[in-house]
Amino acid sequence: MTVPTIPHWIDGQEVASTSGRTSPVFDPALGVQTKQVGLASEAEITLAIASAHAAYPAWRDASLAKRSSVMFAFREILNARKLELAEIITSEHGKVVSDAAGEISRGLEVVEFACGLPQLLKGDFSENVSTGVDVYSIRQPLGVVGIISPFNFPAMVPLWFIPVALMAGNSVVLKPSEKDPSAALWIARALKEAGLPDGVFTVLQGDKLAVDGLLTHPDIAAISFVGSTPIAQYVYETGTKHGKRVQALGGAKNHMLVLPDADLDLVADSAVNAGFGSAGERCMAISVVVAVEPVADALIAKVAERMATLKIGDGRRNCDMGPLVTREHRDKVAGYIEVAEKDGATVVVDGRGINVDGDANGFWLGPTLIDQVPTTSRVYTEEIFGPVLSVVRVGSYDEGLALINDGAFGNGTAIFTNDGGAARRFQNEVEVGMVGINVPIPVPVAYYSFGGFKSSIFGDTKAYGAEGVHFFTRSKTMTSRWLDPSHGGINLGFPQN
Ligand code: NAD
């Protein structure tokens, strides 16, 4: 069987890989391979970085007005043709089309934020710090920056970084996930149409070889990575060892703490939306409901009732939840349900073998609810990244908080309560980077910054917002004196006045 091969994007055009190495791309709802992606060779990595490096000086010197006009035009294209990109995402990732459109909308927010970046690129100026001496600072781009993205948000995660990096004057090389690489090419074409000069944005298709190439090449100044924790840690350690600025966002295990006074209907709606949206393949998905007794039984009944109404099937049809990204990933996630059974948990709703509105060969796993999950079980300690929601019962707020703070990850969390004092205590005490108060998926808007704590992030700068601008620029500080007739002559000490 021959399938189309997805190319790189170098120097403003598609470039076919000649490495002879490929990776399959599936349509998860059909369960068949529909394409393959060519994986970069050493020579292609060198070519891609050289092209981005050559394009950098002119883009760095392009006026802010020019850069803003490109970003604004890109925003118009993305907005007008959102559905076209959403359908591409669904065909390779499997998420329902409305959810794919939703991720593009979140990416668009960063594009819109970046259109106003000149405001954040302004430096400081202090007049007369010493007599006749002024000090001022400017922020300048870094050079060629690499972005390495995961499969679960093939448009949104690249768009957390691309608009900010470009507006700051950098060239960008994006290495998308080999599981769903076509969205990156769509973005590349749209940027070209928006007027971005050739070479300023590159798509390098590949696997570990391409990642290692970006991490070690002397012409790559910085790396933004998003993916699983072990790879994030590897990327951070390797990139920094090679002198690069690195931000590496890792995995997650997000808890929702439910206090007895919470509105249980709101909690049940939120748990279902945040647990099963995008088939749980979201780094901000809720994975564990921590129920402070006596609410667990009533809450589980409400959640199970809602789960029974979910329609699972092909994301191009009118469904709530699609398949998982690959057969291998589906089998791995389903394996956790077996682990739960062996570890003595109660499987309340079992997603294995469900009926779907889609092809029988699709990578299906229905929403699954597991009660009484022991906190020693791998179901509790490991990131599952699928439609499996665990319930852990605790006796008090303090017990729930301790559980959350003991976790290895610290990406997102939420508290559900009608007690403002409890919510305020939680926001103060919880060791997690993004906190929702009666909000299940607290992804910050584009003018704040996205990132967690602990093993959910390596590096000290988060994505987008002011921290993103900081990451993609470096500051330069000038001390300046223009001589006037009264200059003070030789003085070997520090100026005092
Ligand atoms: P992944 O770690 O398998 O892959 C991420 C990227 O790393 C891909 O581009 C992949 O090609 C590359 N890669 C894979 N193996 C590699 C290796 N051995 N060496 C070098 N590079 C390698 O992650 P994924 O499965 O694509 O995405 C899901 C993961 O991403 C989950 O753990 C999820 O929590 C995480 N994620 C985190 C955030 C966040 O903001 N913290 C956001 C989205 C996804």
XYZ file of C-alpha atoms in Angstrom, residues 49 145-154 156-162 172-178 180 184 201-216 220 222-228 231-232 234-236 238-239 244-250 471-472:
67
model
C 18.785 24.997 10.621
C 14.830 28.940 18.315
C 13.593 25.343 18.261
C 10.075 24.267 19.252
C 9.373 20.580 19.910
C 5.709 19.743 20.351
C 3.567 16.786 21.511
C 0.805 14.936 19.667
C -2.113 16.066 21.804
C -2.368 19.678 20.628
C -0.854 19.779 17.133
C -2.365 24.966 20.046
C 0.962 23.993 21.599
C 3.073 25.211 18.630
C 0.972 28.386 18.720
C 1.878 28.923 22.397
C 5.377 29.722 21.157
C 5.499 30.561 17.427
C 11.732 29.346 14.342
C 12.318 25.663 13.609
C 9.298 23.581 14.666
C 9.665 19.818 15.195
C 6.061 18.604 15.501
C 4.964 15.219 16.825
C 5.435 12.510 14.209
C 0.056 14.205 13.695
C 2.469 22.232 11.330
C 9.620 29.565 9.888
C 10.735 25.987 9.255
C 9.072 22.643 9.903
C 11.512 19.836 10.538
C 9.704 16.492 10.584
C 11.412 13.866 12.652
C 11.996 11.816 15.742
C 14.737 11.659 18.384
C 17.412 12.325 15.754
C 15.825 15.695 14.863
C 15.326 16.544 18.549
C 18.959 15.756 19.309
C 20.004 17.800 16.278
C 18.170 20.852 17.630
C 19.488 20.285 21.160
C 23.123 20.178 20.098
C 20.068 26.966 17.901
C 16.827 28.247 22.652
C 14.411 25.336 22.885
C 10.751 25.279 23.916
C 9.653 21.705 24.506
C 6.286 20.230 25.494
C 5.787 16.506 26.056
C 6.092 13.746 28.631
C 11.638 13.457 27.578
C 11.204 16.975 29.014
C 16.192 14.828 28.884
C 15.598 17.845 26.631
C 16.269 20.274 29.465
C 20.840 18.042 27.061
C 19.909 21.497 25.780
C 20.924 26.749 25.222
C 18.110 28.473 27.003
C 15.495 25.738 27.557
C 11.925 25.621 28.799
C 10.607 22.052 28.887
C 7.011 21.434 29.940
C 6.314 17.858 31.040
C 12.094 33.633 27.226
C 12.403 34.615 23.561
